[in-house]
CSV table of C-alpha atoms in Angstrom, one decimal:
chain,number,residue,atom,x,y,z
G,1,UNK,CA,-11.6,80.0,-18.2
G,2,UNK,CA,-12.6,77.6,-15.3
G,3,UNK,CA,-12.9,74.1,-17.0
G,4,UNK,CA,-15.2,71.0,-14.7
G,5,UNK,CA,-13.8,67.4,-15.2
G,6,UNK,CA,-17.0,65.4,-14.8
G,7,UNK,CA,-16.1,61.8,-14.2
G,8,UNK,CA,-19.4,59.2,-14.7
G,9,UNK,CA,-19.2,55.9,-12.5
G,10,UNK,CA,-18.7,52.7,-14.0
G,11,UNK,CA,-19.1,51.4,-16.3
G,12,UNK,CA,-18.3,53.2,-19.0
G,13,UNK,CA,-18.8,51.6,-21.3
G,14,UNK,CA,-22.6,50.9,-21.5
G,15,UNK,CA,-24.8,48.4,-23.7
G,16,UNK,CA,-28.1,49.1,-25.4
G,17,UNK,CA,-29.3,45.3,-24.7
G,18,UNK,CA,-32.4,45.3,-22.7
G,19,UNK,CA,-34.0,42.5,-20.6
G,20,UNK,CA,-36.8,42.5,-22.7
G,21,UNK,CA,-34.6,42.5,-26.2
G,22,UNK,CA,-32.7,39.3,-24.4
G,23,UNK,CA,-35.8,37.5,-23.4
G,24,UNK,CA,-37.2,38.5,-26.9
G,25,UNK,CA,-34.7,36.6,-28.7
G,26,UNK,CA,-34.4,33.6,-26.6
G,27,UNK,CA,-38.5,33.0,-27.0
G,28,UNK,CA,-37.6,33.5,-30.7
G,29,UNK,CA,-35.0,30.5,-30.4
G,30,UNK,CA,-37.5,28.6,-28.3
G,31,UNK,CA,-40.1,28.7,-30.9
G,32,UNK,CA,-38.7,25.7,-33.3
G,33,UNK,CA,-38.8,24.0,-29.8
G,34,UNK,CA,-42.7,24.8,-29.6
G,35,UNK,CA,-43.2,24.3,-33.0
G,36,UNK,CA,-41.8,20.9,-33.1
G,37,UNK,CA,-43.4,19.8,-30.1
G,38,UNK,CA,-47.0,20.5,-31.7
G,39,UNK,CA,-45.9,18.6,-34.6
G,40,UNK,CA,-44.8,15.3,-33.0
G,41,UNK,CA,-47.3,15.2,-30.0
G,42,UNK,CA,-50.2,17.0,-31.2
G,43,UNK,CA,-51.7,20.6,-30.6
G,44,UNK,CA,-51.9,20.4,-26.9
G,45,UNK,CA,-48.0,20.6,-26.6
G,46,UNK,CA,-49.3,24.0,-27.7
G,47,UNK,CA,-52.1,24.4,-25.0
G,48,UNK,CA,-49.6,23.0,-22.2
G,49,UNK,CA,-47.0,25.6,-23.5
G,50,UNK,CA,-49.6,28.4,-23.3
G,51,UNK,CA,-51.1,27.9,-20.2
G,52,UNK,CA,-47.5,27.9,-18.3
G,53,UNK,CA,-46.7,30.9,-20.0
G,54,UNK,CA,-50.1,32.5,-18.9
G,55,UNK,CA,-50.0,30.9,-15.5
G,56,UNK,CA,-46.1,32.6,-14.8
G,57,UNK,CA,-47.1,35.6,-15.8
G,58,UNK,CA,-49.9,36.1,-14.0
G,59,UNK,CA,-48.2,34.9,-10.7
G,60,UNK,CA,-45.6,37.2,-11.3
G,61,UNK,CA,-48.4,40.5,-11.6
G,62,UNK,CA,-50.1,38.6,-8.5
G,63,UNK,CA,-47.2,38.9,-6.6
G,64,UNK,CA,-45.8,42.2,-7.3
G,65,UNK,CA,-49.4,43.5,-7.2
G,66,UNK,CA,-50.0,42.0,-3.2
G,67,UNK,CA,-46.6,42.7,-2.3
G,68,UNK,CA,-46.9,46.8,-4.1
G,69,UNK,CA,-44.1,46.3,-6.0
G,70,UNK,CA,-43.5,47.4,-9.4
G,71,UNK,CA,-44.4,45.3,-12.0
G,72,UNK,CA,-41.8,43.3,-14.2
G,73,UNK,CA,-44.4,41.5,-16.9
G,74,UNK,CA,-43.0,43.4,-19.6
G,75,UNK,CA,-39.6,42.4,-19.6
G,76,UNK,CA,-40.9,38.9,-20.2
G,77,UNK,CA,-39.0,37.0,-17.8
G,78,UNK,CA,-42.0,35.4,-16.8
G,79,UNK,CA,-43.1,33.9,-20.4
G,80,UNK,CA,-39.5,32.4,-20.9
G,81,UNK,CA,-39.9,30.5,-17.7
G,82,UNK,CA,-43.3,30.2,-18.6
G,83,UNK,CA,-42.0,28.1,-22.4
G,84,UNK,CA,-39.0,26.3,-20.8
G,85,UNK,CA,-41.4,24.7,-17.8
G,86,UNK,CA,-43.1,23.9,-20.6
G,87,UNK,CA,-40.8,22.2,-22.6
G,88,UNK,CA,-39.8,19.8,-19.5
G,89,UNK,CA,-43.1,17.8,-19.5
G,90,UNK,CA,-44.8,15.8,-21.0
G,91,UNK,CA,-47.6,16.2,-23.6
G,92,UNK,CA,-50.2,14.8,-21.0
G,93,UNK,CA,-49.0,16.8,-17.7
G,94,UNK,CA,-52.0,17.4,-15.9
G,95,UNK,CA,-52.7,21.1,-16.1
G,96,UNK,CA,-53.4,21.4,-12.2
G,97,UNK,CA,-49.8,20.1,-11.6
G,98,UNK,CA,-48.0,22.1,-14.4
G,99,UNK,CA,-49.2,25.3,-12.2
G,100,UNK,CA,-48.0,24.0,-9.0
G,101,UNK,CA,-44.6,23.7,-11.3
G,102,UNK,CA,-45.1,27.5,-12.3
G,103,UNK,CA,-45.6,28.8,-8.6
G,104,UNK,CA,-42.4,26.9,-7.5
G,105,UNK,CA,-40.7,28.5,-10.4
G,106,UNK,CA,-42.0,31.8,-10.1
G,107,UNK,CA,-43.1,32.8,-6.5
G,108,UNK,CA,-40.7,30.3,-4.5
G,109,UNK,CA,-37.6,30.7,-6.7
G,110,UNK,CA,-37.7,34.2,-8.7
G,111,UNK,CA,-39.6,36.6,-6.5
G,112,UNK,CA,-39.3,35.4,-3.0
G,113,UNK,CA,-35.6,36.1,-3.7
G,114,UNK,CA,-36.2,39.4,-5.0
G,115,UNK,CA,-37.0,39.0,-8.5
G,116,UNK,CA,-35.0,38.7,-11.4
G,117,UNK,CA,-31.6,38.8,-11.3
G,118,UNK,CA,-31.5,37.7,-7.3
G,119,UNK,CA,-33.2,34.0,-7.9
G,120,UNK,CA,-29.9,31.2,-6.6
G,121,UNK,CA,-31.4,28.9,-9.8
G,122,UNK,CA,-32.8,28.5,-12.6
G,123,UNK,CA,-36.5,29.3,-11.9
G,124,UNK,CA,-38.0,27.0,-14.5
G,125,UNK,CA,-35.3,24.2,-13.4
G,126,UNK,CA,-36.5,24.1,-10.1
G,127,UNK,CA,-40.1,24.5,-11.3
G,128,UNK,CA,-39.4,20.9,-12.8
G,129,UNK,CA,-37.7,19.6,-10.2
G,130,UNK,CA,-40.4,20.3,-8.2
G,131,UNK,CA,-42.7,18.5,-10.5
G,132,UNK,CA,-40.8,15.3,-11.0
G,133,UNK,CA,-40.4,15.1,-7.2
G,134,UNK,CA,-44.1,15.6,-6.6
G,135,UNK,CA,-45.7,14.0,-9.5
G,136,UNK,CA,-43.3,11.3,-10.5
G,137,UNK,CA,-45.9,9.3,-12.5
G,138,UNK,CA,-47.4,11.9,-14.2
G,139,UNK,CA,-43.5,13.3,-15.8
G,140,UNK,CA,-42.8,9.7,-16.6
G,141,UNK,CA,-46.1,9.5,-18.4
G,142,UNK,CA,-44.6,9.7,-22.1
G,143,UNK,CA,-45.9,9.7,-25.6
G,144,UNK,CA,-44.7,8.3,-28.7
G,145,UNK,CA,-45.3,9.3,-31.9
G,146,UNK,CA,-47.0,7.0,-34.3
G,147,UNK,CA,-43.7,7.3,-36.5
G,148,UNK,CA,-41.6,5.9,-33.5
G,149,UNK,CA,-40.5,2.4,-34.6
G,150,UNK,CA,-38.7,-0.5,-33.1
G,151,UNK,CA,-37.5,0.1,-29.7
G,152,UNK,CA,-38.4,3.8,-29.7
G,153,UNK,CA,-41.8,3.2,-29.9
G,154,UNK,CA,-42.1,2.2,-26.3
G,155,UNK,CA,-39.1,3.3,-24.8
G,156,UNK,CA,-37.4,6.7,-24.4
G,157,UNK,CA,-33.9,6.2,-26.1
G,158,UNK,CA,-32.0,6.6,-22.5
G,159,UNK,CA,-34.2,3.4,-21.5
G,160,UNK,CA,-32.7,1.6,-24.1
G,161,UNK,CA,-31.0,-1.6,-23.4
G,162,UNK,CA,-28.4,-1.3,-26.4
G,163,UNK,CA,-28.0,1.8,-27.5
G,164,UNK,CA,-26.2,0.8,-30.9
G,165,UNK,CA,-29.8,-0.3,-31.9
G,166,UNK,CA,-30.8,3.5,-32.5
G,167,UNK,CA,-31.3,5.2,-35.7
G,168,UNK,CA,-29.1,8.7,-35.2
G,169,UNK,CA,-31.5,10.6,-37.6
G,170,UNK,CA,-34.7,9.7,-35.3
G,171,UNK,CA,-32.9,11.1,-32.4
G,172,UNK,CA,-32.3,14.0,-34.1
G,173,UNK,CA,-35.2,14.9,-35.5
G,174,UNK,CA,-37.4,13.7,-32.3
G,175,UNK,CA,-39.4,10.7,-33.3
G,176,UNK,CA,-38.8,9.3,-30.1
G,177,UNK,CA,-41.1,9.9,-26.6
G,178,UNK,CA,-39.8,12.6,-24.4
G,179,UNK,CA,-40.8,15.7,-22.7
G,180,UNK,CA,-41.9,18.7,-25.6
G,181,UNK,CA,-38.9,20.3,-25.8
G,182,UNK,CA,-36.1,17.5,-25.3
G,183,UNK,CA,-37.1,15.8,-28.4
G,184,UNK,CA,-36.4,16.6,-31.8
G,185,UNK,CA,-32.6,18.2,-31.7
G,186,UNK,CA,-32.8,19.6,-35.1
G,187,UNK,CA,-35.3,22.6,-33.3
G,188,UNK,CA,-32.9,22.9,-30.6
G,189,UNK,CA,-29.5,23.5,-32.9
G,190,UNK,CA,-31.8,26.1,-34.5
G,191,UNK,CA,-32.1,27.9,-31.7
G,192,UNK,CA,-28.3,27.5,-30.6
G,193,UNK,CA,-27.4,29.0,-34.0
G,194,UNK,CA,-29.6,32.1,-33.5
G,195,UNK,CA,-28.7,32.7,-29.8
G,196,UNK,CA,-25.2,32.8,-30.9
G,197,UNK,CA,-25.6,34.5,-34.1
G,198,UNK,CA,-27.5,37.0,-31.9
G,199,UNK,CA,-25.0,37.5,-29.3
G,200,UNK,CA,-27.8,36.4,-27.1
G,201,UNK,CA,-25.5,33.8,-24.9
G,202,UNK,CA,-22.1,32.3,-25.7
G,203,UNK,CA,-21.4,28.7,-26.9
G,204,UNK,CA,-19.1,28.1,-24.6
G,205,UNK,CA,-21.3,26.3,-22.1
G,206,UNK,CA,-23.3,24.3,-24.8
G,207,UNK,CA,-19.8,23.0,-26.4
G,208,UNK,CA,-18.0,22.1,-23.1
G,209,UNK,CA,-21.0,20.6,-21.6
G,210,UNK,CA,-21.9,18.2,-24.9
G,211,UNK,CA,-18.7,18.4,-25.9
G,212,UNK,CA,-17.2,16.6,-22.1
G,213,UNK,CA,-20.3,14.3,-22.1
G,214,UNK,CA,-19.6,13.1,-25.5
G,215,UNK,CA,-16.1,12.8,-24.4
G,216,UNK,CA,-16.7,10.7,-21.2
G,217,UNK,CA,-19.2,8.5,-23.3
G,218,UNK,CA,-16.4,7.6,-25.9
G,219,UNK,CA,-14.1,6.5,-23.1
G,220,UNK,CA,-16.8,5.0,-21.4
G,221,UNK,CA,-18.5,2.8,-24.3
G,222,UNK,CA,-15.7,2.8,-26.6
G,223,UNK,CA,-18.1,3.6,-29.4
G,224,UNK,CA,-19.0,7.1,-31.2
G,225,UNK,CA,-22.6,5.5,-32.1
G,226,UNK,CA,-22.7,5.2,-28.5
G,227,UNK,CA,-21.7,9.2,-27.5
G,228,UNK,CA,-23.7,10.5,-30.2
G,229,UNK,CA,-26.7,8.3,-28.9
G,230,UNK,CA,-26.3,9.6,-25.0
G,231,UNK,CA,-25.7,13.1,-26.6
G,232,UNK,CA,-28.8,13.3,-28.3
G,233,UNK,CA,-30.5,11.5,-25.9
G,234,UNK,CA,-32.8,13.0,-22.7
G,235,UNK,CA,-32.5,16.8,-21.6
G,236,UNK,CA,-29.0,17.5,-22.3
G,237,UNK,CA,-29.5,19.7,-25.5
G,238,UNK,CA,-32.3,21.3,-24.2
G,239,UNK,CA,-30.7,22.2,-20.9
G,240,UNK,CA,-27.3,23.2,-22.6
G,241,UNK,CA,-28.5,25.6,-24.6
G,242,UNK,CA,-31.5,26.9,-22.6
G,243,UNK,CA,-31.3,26.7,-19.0
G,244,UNK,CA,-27.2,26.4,-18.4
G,245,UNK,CA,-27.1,29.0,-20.4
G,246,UNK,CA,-28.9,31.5,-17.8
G,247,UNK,CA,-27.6,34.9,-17.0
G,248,UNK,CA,-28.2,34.9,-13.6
G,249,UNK,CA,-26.6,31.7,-12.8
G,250,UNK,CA,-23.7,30.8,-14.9
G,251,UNK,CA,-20.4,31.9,-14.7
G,252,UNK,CA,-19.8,35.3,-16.0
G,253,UNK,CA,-15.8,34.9,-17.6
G,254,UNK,CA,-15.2,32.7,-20.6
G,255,UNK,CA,-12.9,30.6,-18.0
G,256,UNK,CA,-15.7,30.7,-15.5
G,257,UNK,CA,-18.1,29.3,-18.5
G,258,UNK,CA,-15.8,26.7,-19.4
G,259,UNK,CA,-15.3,25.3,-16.0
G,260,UNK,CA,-19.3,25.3,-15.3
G,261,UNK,CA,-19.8,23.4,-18.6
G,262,UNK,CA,-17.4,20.6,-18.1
G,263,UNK,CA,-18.6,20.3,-14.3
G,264,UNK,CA,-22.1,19.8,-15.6
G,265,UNK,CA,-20.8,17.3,-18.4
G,266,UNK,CA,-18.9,15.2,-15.3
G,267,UNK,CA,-22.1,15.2,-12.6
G,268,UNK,CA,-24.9,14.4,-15.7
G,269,UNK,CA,-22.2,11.7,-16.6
G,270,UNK,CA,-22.0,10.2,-13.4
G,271,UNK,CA,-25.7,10.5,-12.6
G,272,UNK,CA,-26.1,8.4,-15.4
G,273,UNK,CA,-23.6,5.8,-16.4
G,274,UNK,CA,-23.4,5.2,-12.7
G,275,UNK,CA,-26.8,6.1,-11.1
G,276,UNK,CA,-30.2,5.0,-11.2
G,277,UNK,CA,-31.4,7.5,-12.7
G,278,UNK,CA,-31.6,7.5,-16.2
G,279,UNK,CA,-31.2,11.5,-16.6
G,280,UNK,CA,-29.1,13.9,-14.7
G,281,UNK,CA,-29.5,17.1,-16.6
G,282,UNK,CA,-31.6,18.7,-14.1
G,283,UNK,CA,-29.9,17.9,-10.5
G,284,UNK,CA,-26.8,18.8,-12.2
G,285,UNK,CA,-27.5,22.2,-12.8
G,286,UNK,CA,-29.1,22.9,-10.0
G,287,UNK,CA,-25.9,21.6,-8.1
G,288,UNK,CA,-23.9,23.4,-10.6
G,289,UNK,CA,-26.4,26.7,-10.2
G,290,UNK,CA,-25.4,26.4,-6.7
G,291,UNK,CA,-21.6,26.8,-7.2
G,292,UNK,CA,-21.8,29.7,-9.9
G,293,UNK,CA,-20.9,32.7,-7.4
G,294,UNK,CA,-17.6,30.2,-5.9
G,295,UNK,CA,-16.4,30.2,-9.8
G,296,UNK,CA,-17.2,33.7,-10.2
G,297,UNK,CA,-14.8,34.6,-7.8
G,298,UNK,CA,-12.2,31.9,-8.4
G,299,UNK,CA,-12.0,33.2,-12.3
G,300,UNK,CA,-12.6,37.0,-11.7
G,301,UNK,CA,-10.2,38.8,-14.0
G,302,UNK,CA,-7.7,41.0,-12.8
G,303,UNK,CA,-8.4,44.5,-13.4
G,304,UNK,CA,-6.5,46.0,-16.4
G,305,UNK,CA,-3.0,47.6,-15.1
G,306,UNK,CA,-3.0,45.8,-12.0
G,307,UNK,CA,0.3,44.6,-10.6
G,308,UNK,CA,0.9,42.7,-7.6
G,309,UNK,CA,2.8,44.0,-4.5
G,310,UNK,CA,5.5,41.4,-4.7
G,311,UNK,CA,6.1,43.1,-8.4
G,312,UNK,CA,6.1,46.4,-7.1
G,313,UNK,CA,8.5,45.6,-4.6
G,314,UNK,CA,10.8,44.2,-6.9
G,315,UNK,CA,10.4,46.8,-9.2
G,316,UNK,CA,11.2,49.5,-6.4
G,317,UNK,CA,14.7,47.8,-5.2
């Protein structure tokens, strides 16, 4: 009896994870975010947060529909760039600037390139790059929340003078002025925890990108109060968890991970213990967005039963 051997191409081993199931649960982590924003600055965190969400989405059908492409809306891409923009202004943004943010993030940056998957950075990183660039007054234009007190009520804690003045639990829990999502890390852990618990990304970014800036902080300042402070301070939780944590532009080995976490940790340190700028998070990834495919290929893994020809050789005499 004549038997076929039919041979599939790789991979073989295939996953049932969707696009849309990913984006799903990341907007699902993102909501504490949301959620908290509303409750410290008010319900138009809420209206900023859904008109970038509308804004990216319809850009995105604009686009595809001009240029006769297919459609992507529905594996809602769009409305997670459309949250994080969100989440990296402040309360007051003007709404006419906020869309200028979401057709950098999504024309310029995602489709231009060729859509998902092709953009060379994070779409809503660049989006507020973009922003703070062009509208510089308007992204410093913070609110505090009437339960800020002493120095955090009219200062954001990386504007500080002395650092060891700062209650730990107000970071934490965001009473303290800030762009929406940056604030309040308690909504941000809660979305690390279900990302992870999800399978949704890997903590190996988030831990080696707080856990080096924590480290260089210690040795810097000589104090843990200090660390935790410039820890929970600014961006850096937000962008650990949410925007390093990209597929498209991190590393896609655990060593490859590792590497791009630690990099971040060293540029956001030296942005700003050393810099004038009181931030870092965001030029940092974008640098580090920049060298993903270089670590890529310096941490590829070698293929399983590979041996190199100096071992054959050997092996042969």
């Amino acid at each position: 009896m004549d038997t076929k051997l039919i041979v599939s191409a790789s991979p073989h081993l295939r996953s049932e994870e969707t696009t849309a199931g990913l984006m799903a649960n990341v907007i699902v982590a993102l909501t504490p975010c949301v959620v908290a924003s509303a409750i410290i600055f008010g319900l138009r965190a809420l209206l900023v947060t859904a008109v970038s969400v509308v804004a990216c989405v319809a850009f995105e059908w604009l686009y595809c529909k001009l240029m006769k492409r297919a459609n992507p809306i529905s594996d809602l891409s769009a409305v997670v760039t459309g949250i994080i923009l969100a989440m990296n202004v402040p309360v007051g943004m003007p709404i006419g600037e906020l869309l200028i943010g979401d057709f950098a993030a999504i024309i310029v940056v995602k489709q231009l390139f060729g859509g998902i998957g092709m953009n060379f950075a994070n779409p809503a990183l660049v989006g507020r790059i973009v922003l703070f660039v062009s509208f510089a007054g308007a992204m410093n234009n913070w609110v505090f929340p009437d339960a800020a007190v002493d120095q955090l009520s009219s200062a954001t804690p990386l504007a500080v003078a002395d650092p060891n003045k700062l209650s730990l639990l107000d970071l934490f829990m965001g009473v303290h002025g800030g762009v929406l999502g940056e604030t309040c890390a308690l909504a941000i852990v809660l979305g690390l925890i279900y990302l992870v618990v999800t399978k949704t990304i890997s903590i190996a970014i988030p831990a080696a990108y707080v856990g080096s800036m924590f480290v260089f902080y210690l040795i810097a300042t000589h104090s843990v109060h200090a660390a935790l402070v410039a820890v929970l301070s600014g961006g850096l939780l937000f962008g650990a968890v949410f925007m390093a944590t990209d597929y498209v532009t991190s590393p896609f080995t655990l060593k490859g991970k590792l590497i791009y976490g630690v990099a971040l940790g060293v540029i956001t340190f030296a942005i700003r213990y050393w810099g004038s700028y009181t931030e870092g998070v965001s030029f940092a990834l974008l640098f580090m967005n920049l060298w993903v495919p270089y670590i890529n290929d310096m941490t590829r893994q070698t293929p399983y039963g590979y041996v190199k020809p100096a071992k054959k050789e050997a092996a042969g005499k």
